[in-house]
């Protein structure tokens, strides 16, 4: 049996942890540059606020209902996610971190009754982290996903749903539309609808060989999983990313070259930090720059830059990114967005130079290790490249950002007794 533990409205719940006064109140979290609504508490959903709603359109509604508004605070969300995952590791020796707010647990050999174990998981996470979660328990990953959805949406489940018999999962499947199945998106659901498959139960009872001819090979695996046969194992060690991108829209439209170069230097540095985290080097980098497609004289260009040798040195990558942007830049435009992508990754153990280059020096690796160590200990941005600039007026808008409660000493909440 597997359990899927999923945080309820993760970003909004993170904002409520250090603000008990917001519990029971509607809360929304906005995307980069405060553009769209990307997370909503249950109270905000009850007001009819849709996901990905443009902020400028619904701001009067939010003000009228006194909705708490927050800009995205990713360092906070990442740290709270880490605390949740570390707590969950105490409930199973085999786990898979599926996303920032989801984790699969292998419950094989568990002696405790499933339902009470799920409730104990919920109680522990609320007590230790103040994070509300839903728990779905079933014999396969796909069924665990369905069970988790039921745990969150059916009040009688009280946050935990166990699908341990065919009767139970078939009862649920008959009441769920097919687009609620993990891996079945709108386009595939529409194609299945033309074949007479409307509910999850219809899909579970369908002939996989026939459906495969009309859809794809993965549909057979999905059908097996829906019938209680596990086909997807736990990935205890997530695979290394094949590409790493860091892109942002500017907080204001930029016309000068220097601030754009500062921005891509920061993006290259952040991408290099992630690269080092997964133990890889990069041989080529993709850099792009464009204006808003909604303005006249739309301008968009990109370039692929080859590194002189496989590297993870932020200084080298930032320098290459600055040079690439200088080539792409044309005066007379108001630039909206730029980005850096590390696209040809190789494991560090396989990185090699050539006849004319010895590759990255040992000293460069030591400098990067020191940089990462200091920033992990004292907070990201404690040490940074001078090429990023000091006064970053181009940074994305975050007018409603909450304090970094868990990653900066100065932001610790004060309690007066």
mmCIF file of C-alpha atoms in Angstrom:
data_model
loop_
_atom_site.group_PDB
_atom_site.id
_atom_site.type_symbol
_atom_site.label_atom_id
_atom_site.label_comp_id
_atom_site.label_asym_id
_atom_site.label_seq_id
_atom_site.Cartn_x
_atom_site.Cartn_y
_atom_site.Cartn_z
ATOM 1 C CA UNK A 1 0.000 0.000 0.000
ATOM 2 C CA UNK A 2 1.082 3.553 -0.776
ATOM 3 C CA UNK A 3 0.117 6.847 0.836
ATOM 4 C CA UNK A 4 0.104 10.200 -0.937
ATOM 5 C CA UNK A 5 0.335 13.144 1.438
ATOM 6 C CA UNK A 6 -0.531 16.473 -0.197
ATOM 7 C CA UNK A 7 -0.487 19.889 1.497
ATOM 8 C CA UNK A 8 -3.768 21.804 1.344
ATOM 9 C CA UNK A 9 -3.352 25.074 -0.604
ATOM 10 C CA UNK A 10 0.370 24.863 0.154
ATOM 11 C CA UNK A 11 1.503 28.453 -0.481
ATOM 12 C CA UNK A 12 -1.510 29.982 1.257
ATOM 13 C CA UNK A 13 -1.101 27.596 4.208
ATOM 14 C CA UNK A 14 2.595 28.557 4.504
ATOM 15 C CA UNK A 15 1.569 32.206 4.833
ATOM 16 C CA UNK A 16 -0.853 31.315 7.634
ATOM 17 C CA UNK A 17 1.705 29.417 9.741
ATOM 18 C CA UNK A 18 3.264 32.560 11.228
ATOM 19 C CA UNK A 19 0.009 34.525 10.988
ATOM 20 C CA UNK A 20 -2.568 32.680 13.141
ATOM 21 C CA UNK A 21 -4.857 35.679 12.719
ATOM 22 C CA UNK A 22 -5.304 34.633 9.059
ATOM 23 C CA UNK A 23 -6.640 31.156 9.817
ATOM 24 C CA UNK A 24 -10.242 30.972 8.731
ATOM 25 C CA UNK A 25 -9.805 34.056 6.530
ATOM 26 C CA UNK A 26 -9.490 34.086 2.730
ATOM 27 C CA UNK A 27 -5.850 34.191 1.563
ATOM 28 C CA UNK A 28 -4.400 34.392 -1.956
ATOM 29 C CA UNK A 29 -0.802 34.183 -3.191
ATOM 30 C CA UNK A 30 0.266 35.924 -6.397
ATOM 31 C CA UNK A 31 2.686 34.849 -9.118
ATOM 32 C CA UNK A 32 5.955 36.541 -10.066
ATOM 33 C CA UNK A 33 5.509 40.301 -10.491
ATOM 34 C CA UNK A 34 2.165 40.002 -8.676
ATOM 35 C CA UNK A 35 0.499 39.066 -11.944
ATOM 36 C CA UNK A 36 -1.876 36.155 -11.280
ATOM 37 C CA UNK A 37 -3.426 34.260 -8.403
ATOM 38 C CA UNK A 38 -1.505 30.979 -8.012
ATOM 39 C CA UNK A 39 -2.745 29.772 -4.618
ATOM 40 C CA UNK A 40 -6.003 30.213 -2.720
ATOM 41 C CA UNK A 41 -7.134 29.126 0.706
ATOM 42 C CA UNK A 42 -10.443 27.258 0.921
ATOM 43 C CA UNK A 43 -12.133 30.461 2.097
ATOM 44 C CA UNK A 44 -10.845 32.307 -0.992
ATOM 45 C CA UNK A 45 -12.097 29.519 -3.248
ATOM 46 C CA UNK A 46 -15.520 29.851 -1.621
ATOM 47 C CA UNK A 47 -15.622 33.481 -2.790
ATOM 48 C CA UNK A 48 -15.417 32.240 -6.389
ATOM 49 C CA UNK A 49 -11.816 33.351 -6.959
ATOM 50 C CA UNK A 50 -10.486 31.208 -9.809
ATOM 51 C CA UNK A 51 -6.968 29.881 -10.213
ATOM 52 C CA UNK A 52 -4.658 31.990 -12.433
ATOM 53 C CA UNK A 53 -7.039 34.955 -12.257
ATOM 54 C CA UNK A 54 -5.262 38.224 -13.218
ATOM 55 C CA UNK A 55 -4.724 40.251 -10.065
ATOM 56 C CA UNK A 56 -5.632 43.615 -11.597
ATOM 57 C CA UNK A 57 -9.062 42.279 -12.599
ATOM 58 C CA UNK A 58 -10.084 40.957 -9.190
ATOM 59 C CA UNK A 59 -8.284 43.403 -6.890
ATOM 60 C CA UNK A 60 -11.542 45.279 -6.087
ATOM 61 C CA UNK A 61 -13.198 41.955 -5.159
ATOM 62 C CA UNK A 62 -10.272 41.023 -2.914
ATOM 63 C CA UNK A 63 -10.351 44.406 -1.175
ATOM 64 C CA UNK A 64 -14.106 44.252 -0.711
ATOM 65 C CA UNK A 65 -13.948 40.857 1.019
ATOM 66 C CA UNK A 66 -10.789 41.747 2.985
ATOM 67 C CA UNK A 67 -8.795 38.954 1.415
ATOM 68 C CA UNK A 68 -5.186 38.692 2.654
ATOM 69 C CA UNK A 69 -2.889 39.179 -0.379
ATOM 70 C CA UNK A 70 0.693 37.902 -0.568
ATOM 71 C CA UNK A 71 3.438 37.953 -3.172
ATOM 72 C CA UNK A 72 5.219 34.642 -3.740
ATOM 73 C CA UNK A 73 7.819 33.957 -1.041
ATOM 74 C CA UNK A 74 9.645 30.925 -2.426
ATOM 75 C CA UNK A 75 12.391 30.708 0.239
ATOM 76 C CA UNK A 76 9.656 30.414 2.893
ATOM 77 C CA UNK A 77 7.687 27.829 0.921
ATOM 78 C CA UNK A 78 10.799 25.770 0.218
ATOM 79 C CA UNK A 79 11.814 25.708 3.871
ATOM 80 C CA UNK A 80 8.326 24.758 5.084
ATOM 81 C CA UNK A 81 8.217 22.027 2.416
ATOM 82 C CA UNK A 82 11.538 20.666 3.718
ATOM 83 C CA UNK A 83 10.126 20.520 7.256
ATOM 84 C CA UNK A 84 7.032 18.677 6.029
ATOM 85 C CA UNK A 85 9.096 16.125 4.092
ATOM 86 C CA UNK A 86 11.491 15.519 6.980
ATOM 87 C CA UNK A 87 8.523 14.896 9.281
ATOM 88 C CA UNK A 88 6.985 12.451 6.812
ATOM 89 C CA UNK A 89 10.211 10.453 6.569
ATOM 90 C CA UNK A 90 9.522 9.353 10.137
ATOM 91 C CA UNK A 91 6.420 7.495 8.927
ATOM 92 C CA UNK A 92 8.086 5.306 6.275
ATOM 93 C CA UNK A 93 11.622 4.169 5.387
ATOM 94 C CA UNK A 94 10.805 4.469 1.659
ATOM 95 C CA UNK A 95 9.544 7.809 0.380
ATOM 96 C CA UNK A 96 9.406 9.791 -2.858
ATOM 97 C CA UNK A 97 9.261 13.582 -2.847
ATOM 98 C CA UNK A 98 6.979 14.108 -5.835
ATOM 99 C CA UNK A 99 6.722 17.910 -5.676
ATOM 100 C CA UNK A 100 7.125 20.796 -3.239
ATOM 101 C CA UNK A 101 3.844 19.840 -1.547
ATOM 102 C CA UNK A 102 3.441 16.100 -2.269
ATOM 103 C CA UNK A 103 5.176 12.947 -1.042
ATOM 104 C CA UNK A 104 4.523 9.240 -1.612
ATOM 105 C CA UNK A 105 5.135 6.851 1.295
ATOM 106 C CA UNK A 106 5.509 3.065 1.090
ATOM 107 C CA UNK A 107 3.356 1.552 3.862
ATOM 108 C CA UNK A 108 4.281 -2.074 3.195
ATOM 109 C CA UNK A 109 4.475 -4.071 6.404
ATOM 110 C CA UNK A 110 2.518 -1.510 8.428
ATOM 111 C CA UNK A 111 0.840 -3.109 11.443
ATOM 112 C CA UNK A 112 -1.432 -0.191 12.280
ATOM 113 C CA UNK A 113 -4.867 0.199 10.693
ATOM 114 C CA UNK A 114 -4.659 2.371 7.533
ATOM 115 C CA UNK A 115 -7.225 4.984 8.510
ATOM 116 C CA UNK A 116 -5.810 5.646 11.959
ATOM 117 C CA UNK A 117 -2.284 5.840 10.498
ATOM 118 C CA UNK A 118 -3.422 8.450 7.985
ATOM 119 C CA UNK A 119 -5.037 10.477 10.747
ATOM 120 C CA UNK A 120 -1.839 10.247 12.790
ATOM 121 C CA UNK A 121 0.112 11.660 9.836
ATOM 122 C CA UNK A 122 -2.295 14.605 9.590
ATOM 123 C CA UNK A 123 -2.226 15.254 13.339
ATOM 124 C CA UNK A 124 1.572 15.150 13.509
ATOM 125 C CA UNK A 125 2.054 17.548 10.600
ATOM 126 C CA UNK A 126 -0.422 19.999 12.105
ATOM 127 C CA UNK A 127 1.174 19.757 15.540
ATOM 128 C CA UNK A 128 4.798 20.049 14.381
ATOM 129 C CA UNK A 129 4.580 22.267 11.276
ATOM 130 C CA UNK A 130 1.039 23.702 11.337
ATOM 131 C CA UNK A 131 0.492 22.398 7.806
ATOM 132 C CA UNK A 132 -2.950 20.956 6.904
ATOM 133 C CA UNK A 133 -2.744 17.964 4.565
ATOM 134 C CA UNK A 134 -4.874 15.353 2.840
ATOM 135 C CA UNK A 135 -3.866 11.681 2.892
ATOM 136 C CA UNK A 136 -4.825 9.153 0.218
ATOM 137 C CA UNK A 137 -3.976 5.480 0.749
ATOM 138 C CA UNK A 138 -4.264 2.836 -1.989
ATOM 139 C CA UNK A 139 -2.297 -0.025 -3.615
ATOM 140 C CA UNK A 140 -1.034 2.069 -6.588
ATOM 141 C CA UNK A 141 0.149 5.621 -7.197
ATOM 142 C CA UNK A 142 -2.744 6.477 -9.532
ATOM 143 C CA UNK A 143 -5.322 5.207 -7.036
ATOM 144 C CA UNK A 144 -3.526 7.038 -4.214
ATOM 145 C CA UNK A 145 -3.905 10.254 -6.233
ATOM 146 C CA UNK A 146 -7.656 9.633 -6.548
ATOM 147 C CA UNK A 147 -7.883 8.811 -2.851
ATOM 148 C CA UNK A 148 -6.105 12.041 -1.969
ATOM 149 C CA UNK A 149 -8.539 14.040 -4.091
ATOM 150 C CA UNK A 150 -11.433 12.385 -2.277
ATOM 151 C CA UNK A 151 -9.798 13.060 1.102
ATOM 152 C CA UNK A 152 -9.741 16.780 0.331
ATOM 153 C CA UNK A 153 -13.164 17.116 -1.277
ATOM 154 C CA UNK A 154 -15.436 14.696 0.589
ATOM 155 C CA UNK A 155 -16.168 16.046 4.066
ATOM 156 C CA UNK A 156 -16.993 12.603 5.475
ATOM 157 C CA UNK A 157 -13.391 11.503 4.866
ATOM 158 C CA UNK A 158 -12.067 13.999 7.432
ATOM 159 C CA UNK A 159 -8.875 14.413 5.403
ATOM 160 C CA UNK A 160 -8.039 10.711 4.930
ATOM 161 C CA UNK A 161 -9.352 8.326 2.266
ATOM 162 C CA UNK A 162 -8.408 4.636 2.105
ATOM 163 C CA UNK A 163 -9.063 2.673 -1.092
ATOM 164 C CA UNK A 164 -8.050 -0.839 -0.046
ATOM 165 C CA UNK A 165 -10.703 -2.924 -1.835
ATOM 166 C CA UNK A 166 -12.075 -2.975 -5.410
ATOM 167 C CA UNK A 167 -15.531 -2.098 -4.082
ATOM 168 C CA UNK A 168 -14.226 1.147 -2.519
ATOM 169 C CA UNK A 169 -12.170 2.380 -5.448
ATOM 170 C CA UNK A 170 -14.830 1.446 -7.987
ATOM 171 C CA UNK A 171 -17.448 3.378 -5.958
ATOM 172 C CA UNK A 172 -15.226 6.456 -6.177
ATOM 173 C CA UNK A 173 -14.300 5.915 -9.831
ATOM 174 C CA UNK A 174 -17.953 5.900 -10.884
ATOM 175 C CA UNK A 175 -18.380 9.381 -9.374
ATOM 176 C CA UNK A 176 -15.263 11.053 -10.798
ATOM 177 C CA UNK A 177 -14.867 12.450 -14.334
ATOM 178 C CA UNK A 178 -12.024 10.933 -16.311
ATOM 179 C CA UNK A 179 -9.999 14.167 -16.395
ATOM 180 C CA UNK A 180 -9.346 13.751 -12.659
ATOM 181 C CA UNK A 181 -7.048 10.792 -13.358
ATOM 182 C CA UNK A 182 -3.342 11.446 -12.853
ATOM 183 C CA UNK A 183 -1.827 11.982 -16.299
ATOM 184 C CA UNK A 184 -5.117 12.545 -18.151
ATOM 185 C CA UNK A 185 -5.241 16.153 -19.287
ATOM 186 C CA UNK A 186 -7.970 18.074 -21.103
ATOM 187 C CA UNK A 187 -6.949 17.016 -24.592
ATOM 188 C CA UNK A 188 -6.712 13.326 -23.716
ATOM 189 C CA UNK A 189 -9.980 13.506 -21.744
ATOM 190 C CA UNK A 190 -11.691 14.997 -24.804
ATOM 191 C CA UNK A 191 -10.325 12.203 -27.006
ATOM 192 C CA UNK A 192 -11.501 9.600 -24.480
ATOM 193 C CA UNK A 193 -14.932 11.259 -24.410
ATOM 194 C CA UNK A 194 -15.278 10.656 -28.145
ATOM 195 C CA UNK A 195 -14.716 6.958 -27.364
ATOM 196 C CA UNK A 196 -17.527 6.946 -24.784
ATOM 197 C CA UNK A 197 -15.251 7.146 -21.730
ATOM 198 C CA UNK A 198 -16.630 9.786 -19.392
ATOM 199 C CA UNK A 199 -15.818 8.564 -15.872
ATOM 200 C CA UNK A 200 -12.745 7.077 -14.225
ATOM 201 C CA UNK A 201 -14.649 3.796 -13.955
ATOM 202 C CA UNK A 202 -15.211 3.786 -17.729
ATOM 203 C CA UNK A 203 -11.460 4.098 -18.226
ATOM 204 C CA UNK A 204 -10.681 1.378 -15.689
ATOM 205 C CA UNK A 205 -13.012 -1.069 -17.499
ATOM 206 C CA UNK A 206 -11.852 -0.169 -21.024
ATOM 207 C CA UNK A 207 -9.771 -2.448 -23.251
ATOM 208 C CA UNK A 208 -6.182 -1.148 -22.967
ATOM 209 C CA UNK A 209 -5.082 -2.597 -26.324
ATOM 210 C CA UNK A 210 -7.848 -0.748 -28.194
ATOM 211 C CA UNK A 211 -7.287 2.518 -26.314
ATOM 212 C CA UNK A 212 -3.568 2.386 -26.982
ATOM 213 C CA UNK A 213 -4.231 2.633 -30.731
ATOM 214 C CA UNK A 214 -6.235 5.844 -30.165
ATOM 215 C CA UNK A 215 -4.087 7.465 -27.432
ATOM 216 C CA UNK A 216 -0.606 6.418 -26.257
ATOM 217 C CA UNK A 217 1.327 3.581 -24.660
ATOM 218 C CA UNK A 218 1.005 5.043 -21.152
ATOM 219 C CA UNK A 219 -2.767 4.446 -21.089
ATOM 220 C CA UNK A 220 -2.229 0.716 -20.511
ATOM 221 C CA UNK A 221 -0.196 1.427 -17.398
ATOM 222 C CA UNK A 222 -2.843 3.864 -16.144
ATOM 223 C CA UNK A 223 -5.610 1.277 -16.554
ATOM 224 C CA UNK A 224 -3.577 -1.327 -14.662
ATOM 225 C CA UNK A 225 -3.004 1.156 -11.839
ATOM 226 C CA UNK A 226 -6.704 2.055 -11.696
ATOM 227 C CA UNK A 227 -7.457 -1.630 -11.138
ATOM 228 C CA UNK A 228 -5.089 -1.905 -8.197
ATOM 229 C CA UNK A 229 -1.997 -3.279 -9.963
ATOM 230 C CA UNK A 230 1.021 -1.070 -9.161
ATOM 231 C CA UNK A 231 3.111 -0.270 -12.254
ATOM 232 C CA UNK A 232 4.966 2.792 -10.945
ATOM 233 C CA UNK A 233 7.577 2.306 -8.241
ATOM 234 C CA UNK A 234 8.846 4.904 -5.811
ATOM 235 C CA UNK A 235 11.705 7.114 -7.016
ATOM 236 C CA UNK A 236 13.598 7.558 -3.753
ATOM 237 C CA UNK A 237 16.338 9.498 -5.547
ATOM 238 C CA UNK A 238 14.841 11.972 -8.044
ATOM 239 C CA UNK A 239 16.584 11.929 -11.433
ATOM 240 C CA UNK A 240 18.889 14.826 -12.233
ATOM 241 C CA UNK A 241 17.370 17.529 -14.409
ATOM 242 C CA UNK A 242 18.416 17.481 -18.050
ATOM 243 C CA UNK A 243 18.073 21.255 -18.341
ATOM 244 C CA UNK A 244 18.052 24.077 -15.794
ATOM 245 C CA UNK A 245 16.357 27.377 -16.628
ATOM 246 C CA UNK A 246 16.127 30.598 -14.661
ATOM 247 C CA UNK A 247 13.863 33.223 -16.238
ATOM 248 C CA UNK A 248 12.037 36.245 -14.857
ATOM 249 C CA UNK A 249 9.941 39.135 -16.073
ATOM 250 C CA UNK A 250 11.416 42.459 -15.038
ATOM 251 C CA UNK A 251 9.648 44.527 -12.417
ATOM 252 C CA UNK A 252 9.545 47.359 -14.969
ATOM 253 C CA UNK A 253 10.246 47.513 -18.701
ATOM 254 C CA UNK A 254 13.968 48.024 -19.327
ATOM 255 C CA UNK A 255 15.523 50.068 -22.136
ATOM 256 C CA UNK A 256 19.202 50.185 -21.091
ATOM 257 C CA UNK A 257 21.700 47.349 -21.512
ATOM 258 C CA UNK A 258 23.371 47.483 -18.097
ATOM 259 C CA UNK A 259 20.370 46.492 -15.913
ATOM 260 C CA UNK A 260 19.534 43.666 -18.329
ATOM 261 C CA UNK A 261 23.100 42.377 -18.013
ATOM 262 C CA UNK A 262 22.793 42.551 -14.225
ATOM 263 C CA UNK A 263 19.590 40.522 -14.407
ATOM 264 C CA UNK A 264 21.016 37.731 -16.568
ATOM 265 C CA UNK A 265 24.115 37.613 -14.335
ATOM 266 C CA UNK A 266 21.791 36.871 -11.412
ATOM 267 C CA UNK A 267 19.853 34.286 -13.420
ATOM 268 C CA UNK A 268 23.078 32.555 -14.509
ATOM 269 C CA UNK A 269 24.283 32.491 -10.903
ATOM 270 C CA UNK A 270 21.010 30.983 -9.648
ATOM 271 C CA UNK A 271 21.053 28.345 -12.395
ATOM 272 C CA UNK A 272 24.686 27.491 -11.580
ATOM 273 C CA UNK A 273 23.749 27.061 -7.906
ATOM 274 C CA UNK A 274 21.122 24.474 -8.884
ATOM 275 C CA UNK A 275 23.624 22.853 -11.243
ATOM 276 C CA UNK A 276 26.116 22.354 -8.421
ATOM 277 C CA UNK A 277 23.353 21.033 -6.221
ATOM 278 C CA UNK A 278 22.784 18.071 -8.530
ATOM 279 C CA UNK A 279 26.475 17.450 -9.130
ATOM 280 C CA UNK A 280 26.643 18.387 -12.811
ATOM 281 C CA UNK A 281 28.602 20.586 -15.204
ATOM 282 C CA UNK A 282 27.265 22.443 -18.243
ATOM 283 C CA UNK A 283 28.744 22.640 -21.726
ATOM 284 C CA UNK A 284 26.253 25.024 -23.409
ATOM 285 C CA UNK A 285 23.915 27.814 -22.313
ATOM 286 C CA UNK A 286 20.768 29.238 -23.904
ATOM 287 C CA UNK A 287 20.188 32.993 -23.406
ATOM 288 C CA UNK A 288 17.096 34.887 -24.591
ATOM 289 C CA UNK A 289 15.616 38.380 -24.443
ATOM 290 C CA UNK A 290 12.257 39.738 -25.596
ATOM 291 C CA UNK A 291 9.779 42.581 -25.329
ATOM 292 C CA UNK A 292 6.075 42.269 -24.566
ATOM 293 C CA UNK A 293 4.145 40.537 -27.374
ATOM 294 C CA UNK A 294 1.263 42.925 -26.667
ATOM 295 C CA UNK A 295 3.280 46.000 -27.643
ATOM 296 C CA UNK A 296 4.093 47.147 -31.194
ATOM 297 C CA UNK A 297 7.459 46.235 -32.745
ATOM 298 C CA UNK A 298 7.695 42.957 -30.831
ATOM 299 C CA UNK A 299 11.334 41.884 -30.564
ATOM 300 C CA UNK A 300 12.597 38.460 -29.495
ATOM 301 C CA UNK A 301 15.998 36.875 -29.951
ATOM 302 C CA UNK A 302 18.021 34.050 -28.396
ATOM 303 C CA UNK A 303 21.450 32.512 -28.745
ATOM 304 C CA UNK A 304 23.167 29.244 -27.763
ATOM 305 C CA UNK A 305 26.552 29.861 -26.141
ATOM 306 C CA UNK A 306 29.186 27.128 -25.958
ATOM 307 C CA UNK A 307 31.254 27.080 -22.769
ATOM 308 C CA UNK A 308 35.029 26.797 -23.211
ATOM 309 C CA UNK A 309 34.883 23.638 -21.068
ATOM 310 C CA UNK A 310 32.243 21.899 -18.902
ATOM 311 C CA UNK A 311 31.810 24.112 -15.840
ATOM 312 C CA UNK A 312 29.688 24.992 -12.820
ATOM 313 C CA UNK A 313 31.492 28.285 -12.112
ATOM 314 C CA UNK A 314 28.949 31.081 -11.605
ATOM 315 C CA UNK A 315 31.533 33.693 -12.594
ATOM 316 C CA UNK A 316 32.230 32.129 -15.979
ATOM 317 C CA UNK A 317 28.561 31.529 -16.747
ATOM 318 C CA UNK A 318 27.573 35.075 -15.717
ATOM 319 C CA UNK A 319 30.284 36.506 -17.971
ATOM 320 C CA UNK A 320 29.102 34.437 -20.932
ATOM 321 C CA UNK A 321 25.486 35.456 -20.274
ATOM 322 C CA UNK A 322 26.428 39.160 -20.199
ATOM 323 C CA UNK A 323 28.261 38.839 -23.504
ATOM 324 C CA UNK A 324 25.327 37.026 -25.083
ATOM 325 C CA UNK A 325 22.860 39.698 -23.959
ATOM 326 C CA UNK A 326 25.102 42.397 -25.422
ATOM 327 C CA UNK A 327 24.772 40.630 -28.784
ATOM 328 C CA UNK A 328 20.989 40.277 -28.473
ATOM 329 C CA UNK A 329 20.300 43.800 -27.219
ATOM 330 C CA UNK A 330 19.015 46.417 -29.650
ATOM 331 C CA UNK A 331 18.335 50.002 -28.477
ATOM 332 C CA UNK A 332 14.881 51.484 -28.900
ATOM 333 C CA UNK A 333 12.933 48.608 -27.291
ATOM 334 C CA UNK A 334 11.282 48.194 -23.881
ATOM 335 C CA UNK A 335 12.350 44.730 -22.759
ATOM 336 C CA UNK A 336 10.014 42.702 -20.587
ATOM 337 C CA UNK A 337 11.839 39.427 -19.913
ATOM 338 C CA UNK A 338 15.168 37.629 -20.160
ATOM 339 C CA UNK A 339 16.351 34.178 -19.227
ATOM 340 C CA UNK A 340 19.264 31.775 -18.973
ATOM 341 C CA UNK A 341 19.065 28.038 -19.593
ATOM 342 C CA UNK A 342 21.787 25.450 -18.945
ATOM 343 C CA UNK A 343 21.023 22.939 -21.684
ATOM 344 C CA UNK A 344 23.921 20.512 -22.142
ATOM 345 C CA UNK A 345 24.490 18.962 -18.703
ATOM 346 C CA UNK A 346 26.992 16.234 -17.869
ATOM 347 C CA UNK A 347 27.692 14.531 -14.527
ATOM 348 C CA UNK A 348 30.683 16.048 -12.784
ATOM 349 C CA UNK A 349 32.494 12.690 -12.870
ATOM 350 C CA UNK A 350 32.263 12.658 -16.690
ATOM 351 C CA UNK A 351 33.333 16.247 -17.292
ATOM 352 C CA UNK A 352 36.553 16.483 -19.297
ATOM 353 C CA UNK A 353 38.642 19.062 -21.092
ATOM 354 C CA UNK A 354 40.288 18.728 -24.476
ATOM 355 C CA UNK A 355 43.764 18.918 -25.965
ATOM 356 C CA UNK A 356 43.900 22.722 -25.627
ATOM 357 C CA UNK A 357 42.095 23.169 -22.295
ATOM 358 C CA UNK A 358 42.553 21.497 -18.922
ATOM 359 C CA UNK A 359 38.970 22.265 -17.944
ATOM 360 C CA UNK A 360 37.759 23.947 -14.778
ATOM 361 C CA UNK A 361 40.454 24.528 -12.164
ATOM 362 C CA UNK A 362 40.351 23.003 -8.694
ATOM 363 C CA UNK A 363 40.475 26.488 -7.190
ATOM 364 C CA UNK A 364 37.312 27.537 -9.060
ATOM 365 C CA UNK A 365 35.482 24.558 -7.569
ATOM 366 C CA UNK A 366 36.661 25.484 -4.074
ATOM 367 C CA UNK A 367 35.484 29.083 -4.525
ATOM 368 C CA UNK A 368 32.028 27.890 -5.573
ATOM 369 C CA UNK A 369 31.831 25.503 -2.605
ATOM 370 C CA UNK A 370 32.640 28.392 -0.272
ATOM 371 C CA UNK A 371 30.037 30.601 -1.949
ATOM 372 C CA UNK A 372 27.327 27.947 -1.535
ATOM 373 C CA UNK A 373 28.333 27.147 2.045
ATOM 374 C CA UNK A 374 28.116 30.790 3.156
ATOM 375 C CA UNK A 375 24.761 31.343 1.439
ATOM 376 C CA UNK A 376 23.305 28.159 2.924
ATOM 377 C CA UNK A 377 24.357 29.212 6.410
ATOM 378 C CA UNK A 378 23.564 32.925 6.346
ATOM 379 C CA UNK A 379 20.840 33.024 3.693
ATOM 380 C CA UNK A 380 20.798 33.311 -0.089
ATOM 381 C CA UNK A 381 22.318 36.540 -1.348
ATOM 382 C CA UNK A 382 24.774 36.969 1.524
ATOM 383 C CA UNK A 383 27.544 36.569 -1.053
ATOM 384 C CA UNK A 384 26.806 37.412 -4.684
ATOM 385 C CA UNK A 385 28.569 38.386 -7.892
ATOM 386 C CA UNK A 386 29.312 42.075 -8.388
ATOM 387 C CA UNK A 387 27.978 41.689 -11.934
ATOM 388 C CA UNK A 388 24.478 41.315 -10.454
ATOM 389 C CA UNK A 389 24.531 44.910 -9.226
ATOM 390 C CA UNK A 390 23.731 46.223 -5.762
ATOM 391 C CA UNK A 391 20.517 48.205 -6.276
ATOM 392 C CA UNK A 392 18.362 45.885 -8.364
ATOM 393 C CA UNK A 393 15.572 48.207 -9.497
ATOM 394 C CA UNK A 394 14.725 45.728 -12.252
ATOM 395 C CA UNK A 395 13.810 42.927 -9.836
ATOM 396 C CA UNK A 396 10.285 41.547 -10.092
ATOM 397 C CA UNK A 397 7.514 43.296 -8.189
ATOM 398 C CA UNK A 398 6.700 41.793 -4.801
ATOM 399 C CA UNK A 399 4.595 44.462 -3.160
ATOM 400 C CA UNK A 400 2.911 42.004 -0.762
ATOM 401 C CA UNK A 401 5.828 39.737 0.179
ATOM 402 C CA UNK A 402 5.815 38.313 3.686
ATOM 403 C CA UNK A 403 8.981 38.222 5.852
ATOM 404 C CA UNK A 404 11.470 35.359 5.458
ATOM 405 C CA UNK A 405 10.470 33.955 8.844
ATOM 406 C CA UNK A 406 12.610 30.812 8.644
ATOM 407 C CA UNK A 407 15.646 31.894 6.610
ATOM 408 C CA UNK A 408 16.631 35.331 7.959
ATOM 409 C CA UNK A 409 17.369 36.160 11.590
ATOM 410 C CA UNK A 410 16.108 39.723 11.165
ATOM 411 C CA UNK A 411 12.700 38.436 10.037
ATOM 412 C CA UNK A 412 12.030 36.248 13.093
ATOM 413 C CA UNK A 413 8.671 37.164 14.621
ATOM 414 C CA UNK A 414 8.918 38.832 18.042
ATOM 415 C CA UNK A 415 6.786 37.701 20.956
ATOM 416 C CA UNK A 416 6.201 40.183 23.764
ATOM 417 C CA UNK A 417 5.292 38.790 27.177
#
